[in-house]
CSV table of N, CA, C and O in Angstrom, one decimal:
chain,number,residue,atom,x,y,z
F,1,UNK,N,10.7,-4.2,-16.9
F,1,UNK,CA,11.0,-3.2,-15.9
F,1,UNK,C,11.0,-3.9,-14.5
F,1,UNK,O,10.1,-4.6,-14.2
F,2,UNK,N,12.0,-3.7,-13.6
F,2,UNK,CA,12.1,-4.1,-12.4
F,2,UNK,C,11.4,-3.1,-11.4
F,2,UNK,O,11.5,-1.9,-11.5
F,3,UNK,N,10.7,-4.1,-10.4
F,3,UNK,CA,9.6,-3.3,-9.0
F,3,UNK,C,11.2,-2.8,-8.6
F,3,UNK,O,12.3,-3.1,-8.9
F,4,UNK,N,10.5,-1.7,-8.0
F,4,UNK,CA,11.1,-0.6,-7.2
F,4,UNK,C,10.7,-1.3,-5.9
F,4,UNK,O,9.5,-1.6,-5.8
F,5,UNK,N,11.7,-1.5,-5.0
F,5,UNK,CA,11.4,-1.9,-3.5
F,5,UNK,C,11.6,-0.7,-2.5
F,5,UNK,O,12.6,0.0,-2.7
F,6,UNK,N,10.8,-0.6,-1.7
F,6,UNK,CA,10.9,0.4,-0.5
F,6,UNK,C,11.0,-0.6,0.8
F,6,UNK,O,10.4,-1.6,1.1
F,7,UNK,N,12.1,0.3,1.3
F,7,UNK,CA,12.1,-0.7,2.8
F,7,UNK,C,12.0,0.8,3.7
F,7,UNK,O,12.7,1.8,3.7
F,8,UNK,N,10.5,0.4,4.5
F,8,UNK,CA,10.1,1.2,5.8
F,8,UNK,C,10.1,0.3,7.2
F,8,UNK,O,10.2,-0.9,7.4
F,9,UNK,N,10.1,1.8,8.3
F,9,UNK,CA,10.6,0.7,9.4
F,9,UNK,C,9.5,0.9,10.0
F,9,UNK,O,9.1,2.1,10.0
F,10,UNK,N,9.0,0.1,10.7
F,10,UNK,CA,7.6,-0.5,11.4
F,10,UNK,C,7.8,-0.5,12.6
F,10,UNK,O,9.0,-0.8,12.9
F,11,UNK,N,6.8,-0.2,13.7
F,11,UNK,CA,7.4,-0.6,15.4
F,11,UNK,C,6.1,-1.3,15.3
F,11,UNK,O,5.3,-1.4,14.4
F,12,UNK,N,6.3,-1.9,16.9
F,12,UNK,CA,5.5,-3.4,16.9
F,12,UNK,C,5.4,-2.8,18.5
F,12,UNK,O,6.3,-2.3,19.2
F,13,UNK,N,4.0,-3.1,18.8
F,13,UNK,CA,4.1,-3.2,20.3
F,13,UNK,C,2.7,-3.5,20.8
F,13,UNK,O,1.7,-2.9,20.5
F,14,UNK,N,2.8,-4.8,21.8
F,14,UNK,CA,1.7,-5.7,22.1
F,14,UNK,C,1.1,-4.8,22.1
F,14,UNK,O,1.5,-3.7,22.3
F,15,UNK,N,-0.4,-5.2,22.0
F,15,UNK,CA,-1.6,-4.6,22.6
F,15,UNK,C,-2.4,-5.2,23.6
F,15,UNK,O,-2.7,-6.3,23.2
F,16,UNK,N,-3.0,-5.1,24.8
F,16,UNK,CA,-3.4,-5.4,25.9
F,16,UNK,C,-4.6,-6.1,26.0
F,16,UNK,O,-5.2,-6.5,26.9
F,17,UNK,N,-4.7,-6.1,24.9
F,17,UNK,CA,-6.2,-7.1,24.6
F,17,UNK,C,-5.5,-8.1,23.7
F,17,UNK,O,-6.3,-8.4,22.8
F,18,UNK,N,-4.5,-8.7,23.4
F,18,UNK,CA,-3.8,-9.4,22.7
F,18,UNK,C,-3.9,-8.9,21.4
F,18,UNK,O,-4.6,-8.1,20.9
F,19,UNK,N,-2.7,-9.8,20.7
F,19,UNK,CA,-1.8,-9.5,19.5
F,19,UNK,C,-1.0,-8.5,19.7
F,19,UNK,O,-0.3,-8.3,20.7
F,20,UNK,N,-0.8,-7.7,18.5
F,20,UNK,CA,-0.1,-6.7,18.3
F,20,UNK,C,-0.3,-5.4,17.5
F,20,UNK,O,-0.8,-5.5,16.4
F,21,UNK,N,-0.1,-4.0,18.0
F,21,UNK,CA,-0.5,-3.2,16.9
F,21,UNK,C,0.7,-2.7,16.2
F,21,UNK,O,1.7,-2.5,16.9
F,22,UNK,N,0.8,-2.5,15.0
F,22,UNK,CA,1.9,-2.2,14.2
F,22,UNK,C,2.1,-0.8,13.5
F,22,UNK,O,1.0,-0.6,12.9
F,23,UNK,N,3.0,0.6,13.3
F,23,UNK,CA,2.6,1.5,12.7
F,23,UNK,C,4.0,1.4,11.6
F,23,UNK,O,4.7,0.5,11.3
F,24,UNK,N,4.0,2.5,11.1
F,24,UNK,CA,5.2,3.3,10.4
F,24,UNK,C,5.0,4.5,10.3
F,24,UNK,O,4.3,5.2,9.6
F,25,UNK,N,6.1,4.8,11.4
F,25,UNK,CA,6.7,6.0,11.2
F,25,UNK,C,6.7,7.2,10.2
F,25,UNK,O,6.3,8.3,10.4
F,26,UNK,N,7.1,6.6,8.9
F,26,UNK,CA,7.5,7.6,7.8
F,26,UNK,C,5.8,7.9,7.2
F,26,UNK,O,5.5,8.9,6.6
F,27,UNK,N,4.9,6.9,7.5
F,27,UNK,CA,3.6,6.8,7.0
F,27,UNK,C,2.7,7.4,8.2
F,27,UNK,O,2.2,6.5,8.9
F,28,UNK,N,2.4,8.4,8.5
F,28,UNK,CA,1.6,8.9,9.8
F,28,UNK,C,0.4,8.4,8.8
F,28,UNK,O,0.2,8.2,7.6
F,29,UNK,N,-0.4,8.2,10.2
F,29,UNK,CA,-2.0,7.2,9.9
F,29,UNK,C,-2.0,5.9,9.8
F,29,UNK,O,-2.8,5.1,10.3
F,30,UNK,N,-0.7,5.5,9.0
F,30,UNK,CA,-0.5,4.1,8.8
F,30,UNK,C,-0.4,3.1,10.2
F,30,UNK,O,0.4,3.2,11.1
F,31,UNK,N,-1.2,2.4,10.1
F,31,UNK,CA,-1.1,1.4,11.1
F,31,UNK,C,-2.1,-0.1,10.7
F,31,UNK,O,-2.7,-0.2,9.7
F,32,UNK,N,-2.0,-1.1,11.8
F,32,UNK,CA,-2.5,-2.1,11.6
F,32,UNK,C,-2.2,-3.2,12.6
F,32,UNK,O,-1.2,-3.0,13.4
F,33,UNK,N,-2.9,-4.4,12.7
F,33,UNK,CA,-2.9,-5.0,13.7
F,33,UNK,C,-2.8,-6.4,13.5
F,33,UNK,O,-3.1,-6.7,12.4
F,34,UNK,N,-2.4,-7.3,14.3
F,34,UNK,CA,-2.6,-8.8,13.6
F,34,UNK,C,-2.0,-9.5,14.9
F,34,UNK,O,-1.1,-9.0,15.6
F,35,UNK,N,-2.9,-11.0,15.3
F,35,UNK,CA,-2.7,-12.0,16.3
F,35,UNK,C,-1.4,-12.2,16.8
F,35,UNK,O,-1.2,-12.2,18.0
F,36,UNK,N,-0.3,-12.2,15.9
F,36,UNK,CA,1.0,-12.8,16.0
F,36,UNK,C,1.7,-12.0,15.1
F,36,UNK,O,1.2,-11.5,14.1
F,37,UNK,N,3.0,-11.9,15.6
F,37,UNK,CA,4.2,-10.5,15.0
F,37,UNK,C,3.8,-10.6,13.8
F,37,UNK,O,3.0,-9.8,13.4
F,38,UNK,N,4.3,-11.9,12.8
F,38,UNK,CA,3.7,-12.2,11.7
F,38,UNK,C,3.3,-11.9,10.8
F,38,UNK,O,3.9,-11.6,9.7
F,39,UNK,N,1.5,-12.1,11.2
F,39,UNK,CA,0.3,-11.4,11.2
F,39,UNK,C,0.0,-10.1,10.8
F,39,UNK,O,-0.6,-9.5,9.9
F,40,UNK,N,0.8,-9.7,12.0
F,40,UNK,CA,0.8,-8.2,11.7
F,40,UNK,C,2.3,-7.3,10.7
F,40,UNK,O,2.2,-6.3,10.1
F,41,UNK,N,3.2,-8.0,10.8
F,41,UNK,CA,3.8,-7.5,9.6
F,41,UNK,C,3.5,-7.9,7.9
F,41,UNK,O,4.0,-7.4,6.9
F,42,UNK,N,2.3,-9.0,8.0
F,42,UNK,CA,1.9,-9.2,6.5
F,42,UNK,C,0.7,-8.0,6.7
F,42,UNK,O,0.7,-7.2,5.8
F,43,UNK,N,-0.2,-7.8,7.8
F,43,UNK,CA,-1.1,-6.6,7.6
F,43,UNK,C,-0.3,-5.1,7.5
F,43,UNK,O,-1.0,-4.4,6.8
F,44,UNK,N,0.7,-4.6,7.8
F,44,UNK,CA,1.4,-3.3,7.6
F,44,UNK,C,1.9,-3.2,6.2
F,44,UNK,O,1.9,-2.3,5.5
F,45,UNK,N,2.1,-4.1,6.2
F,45,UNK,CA,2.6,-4.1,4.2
F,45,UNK,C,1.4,-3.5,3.6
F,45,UNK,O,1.2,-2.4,3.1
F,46,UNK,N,0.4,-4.7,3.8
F,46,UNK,CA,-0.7,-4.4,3.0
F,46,UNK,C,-1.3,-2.4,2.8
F,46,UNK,O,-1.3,-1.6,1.8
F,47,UNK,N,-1.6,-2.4,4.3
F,47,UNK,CA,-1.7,-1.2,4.7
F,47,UNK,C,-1.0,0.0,4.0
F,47,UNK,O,-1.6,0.9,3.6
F,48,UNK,N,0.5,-0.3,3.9
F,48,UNK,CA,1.6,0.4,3.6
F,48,UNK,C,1.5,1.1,1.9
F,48,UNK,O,1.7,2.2,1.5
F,49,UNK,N,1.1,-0.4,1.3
F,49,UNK,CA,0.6,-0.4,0.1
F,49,UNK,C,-0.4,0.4,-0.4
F,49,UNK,O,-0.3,1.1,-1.4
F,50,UNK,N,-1.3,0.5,0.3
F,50,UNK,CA,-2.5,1.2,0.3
F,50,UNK,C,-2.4,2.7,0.1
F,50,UNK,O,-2.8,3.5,-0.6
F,51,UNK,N,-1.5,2.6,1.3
F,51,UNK,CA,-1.0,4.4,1.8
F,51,UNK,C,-0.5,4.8,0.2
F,51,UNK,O,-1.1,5.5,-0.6
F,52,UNK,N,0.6,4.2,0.0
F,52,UNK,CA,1.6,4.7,-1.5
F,52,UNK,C,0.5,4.7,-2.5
F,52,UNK,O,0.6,5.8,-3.1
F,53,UNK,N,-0.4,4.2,-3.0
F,53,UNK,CA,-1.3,3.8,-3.6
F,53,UNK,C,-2.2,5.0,-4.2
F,53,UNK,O,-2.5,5.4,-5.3
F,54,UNK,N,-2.6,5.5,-2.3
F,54,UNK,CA,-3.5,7.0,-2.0
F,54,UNK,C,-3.0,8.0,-2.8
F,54,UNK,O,-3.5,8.5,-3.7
F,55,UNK,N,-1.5,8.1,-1.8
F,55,UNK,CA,-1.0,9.3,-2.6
F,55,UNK,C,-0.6,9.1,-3.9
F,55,UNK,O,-0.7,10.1,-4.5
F,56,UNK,N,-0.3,8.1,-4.7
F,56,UNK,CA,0.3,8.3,-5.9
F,56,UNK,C,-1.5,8.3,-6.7
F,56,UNK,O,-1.3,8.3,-7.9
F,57,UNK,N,-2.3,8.3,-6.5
F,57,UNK,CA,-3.6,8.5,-7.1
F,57,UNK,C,-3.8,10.1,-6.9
F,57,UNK,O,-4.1,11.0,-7.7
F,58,UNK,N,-3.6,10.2,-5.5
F,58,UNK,CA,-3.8,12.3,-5.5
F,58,UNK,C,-2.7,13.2,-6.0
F,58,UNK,O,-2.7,14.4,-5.8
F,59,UNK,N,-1.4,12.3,-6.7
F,59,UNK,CA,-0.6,12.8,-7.3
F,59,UNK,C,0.8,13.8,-6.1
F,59,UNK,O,1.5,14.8,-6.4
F,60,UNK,N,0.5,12.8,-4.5
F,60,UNK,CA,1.1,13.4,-3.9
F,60,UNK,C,2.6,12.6,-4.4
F,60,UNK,O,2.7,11.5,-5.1
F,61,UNK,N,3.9,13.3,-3.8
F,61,UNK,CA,4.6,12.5,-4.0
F,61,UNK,C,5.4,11.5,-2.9
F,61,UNK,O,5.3,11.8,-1.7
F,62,UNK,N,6.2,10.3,-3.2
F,62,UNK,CA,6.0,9.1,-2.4
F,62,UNK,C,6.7,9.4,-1.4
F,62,UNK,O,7.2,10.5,-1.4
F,63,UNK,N,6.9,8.5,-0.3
F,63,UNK,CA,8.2,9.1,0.7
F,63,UNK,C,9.0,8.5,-0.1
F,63,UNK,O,8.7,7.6,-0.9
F,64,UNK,N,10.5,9.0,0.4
F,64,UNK,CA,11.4,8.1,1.0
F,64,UNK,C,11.4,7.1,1.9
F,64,UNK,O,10.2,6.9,2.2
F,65,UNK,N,12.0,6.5,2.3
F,65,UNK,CA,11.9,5.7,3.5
F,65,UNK,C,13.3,5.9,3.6
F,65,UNK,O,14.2,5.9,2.9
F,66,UNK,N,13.1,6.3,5.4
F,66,UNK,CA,14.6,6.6,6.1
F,66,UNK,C,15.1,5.9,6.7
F,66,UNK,O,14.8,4.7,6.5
F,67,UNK,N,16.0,6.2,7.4
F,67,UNK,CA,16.6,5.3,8.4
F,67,UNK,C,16.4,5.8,9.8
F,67,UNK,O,16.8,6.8,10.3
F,68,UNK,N,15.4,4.8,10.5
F,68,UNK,CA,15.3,5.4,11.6
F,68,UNK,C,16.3,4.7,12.9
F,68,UNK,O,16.7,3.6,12.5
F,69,UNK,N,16.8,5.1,14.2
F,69,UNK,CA,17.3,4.5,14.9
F,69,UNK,C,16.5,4.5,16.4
F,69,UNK,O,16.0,5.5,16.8
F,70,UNK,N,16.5,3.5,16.9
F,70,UNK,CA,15.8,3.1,18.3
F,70,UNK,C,16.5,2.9,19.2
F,70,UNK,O,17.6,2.4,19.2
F,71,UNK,N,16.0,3.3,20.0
F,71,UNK,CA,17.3,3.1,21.5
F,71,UNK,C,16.3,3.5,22.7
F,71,UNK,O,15.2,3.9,22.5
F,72,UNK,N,16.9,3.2,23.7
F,72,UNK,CA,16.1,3.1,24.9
F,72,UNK,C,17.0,4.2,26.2
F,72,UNK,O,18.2,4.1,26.1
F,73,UNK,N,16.7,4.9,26.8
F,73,UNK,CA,16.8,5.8,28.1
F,73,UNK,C,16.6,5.3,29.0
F,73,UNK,O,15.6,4.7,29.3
F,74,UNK,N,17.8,5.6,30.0
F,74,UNK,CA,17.2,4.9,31.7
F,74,UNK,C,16.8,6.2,32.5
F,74,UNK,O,17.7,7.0,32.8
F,75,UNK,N,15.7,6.4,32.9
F,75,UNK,CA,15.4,7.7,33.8
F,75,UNK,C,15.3,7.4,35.3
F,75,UNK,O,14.6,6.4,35.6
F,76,UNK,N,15.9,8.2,36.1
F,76,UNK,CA,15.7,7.3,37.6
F,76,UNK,C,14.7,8.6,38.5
F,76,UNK,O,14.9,9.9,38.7
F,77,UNK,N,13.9,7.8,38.8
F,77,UNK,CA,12.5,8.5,40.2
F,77,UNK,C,13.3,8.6,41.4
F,77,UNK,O,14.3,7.9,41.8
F,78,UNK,N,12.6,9.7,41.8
F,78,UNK,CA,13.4,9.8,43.3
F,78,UNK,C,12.2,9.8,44.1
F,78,UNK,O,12.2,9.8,45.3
């Protein structure tokens, strides 16, 4: 039997005490943290894992994983 792959999408954004904190989106709660981008995307997996893990033990069922898109806004102060 072939693994079933899920691809979720993660944001990354320093944290001010250094490194980085990591979440996903499609996984509310899910988050994690690590020295270097790296770091922290082998901790979000892990995490990620965990999450799927939770629910498929409470017999919730899994997400999808979507497609999210990012983009940025220019707002101007007067």
């Amino acid at each position: 039997m072939k693994d079933k792959v899920l691809n979720f999408t993660v944001i990354l954004e320093p944290d001010p005490s250094g490194g980085y904190v990591v979440s996903c989106p499609e996984l509310p709660g899910c988050y994690s943290q690590g020295e270097t981008v790296g770091e922290a995307l082998e901790n979000i997996k892990e995490a990620i894992l965990l999450t799927l893990e939770d629910l498929a033990d409470s017999r919730e069922p899994l997400p999808e994983p979507r497609q999210v898109l990012v983009s940025t806004v220019s707002v101007s102060l007067r």
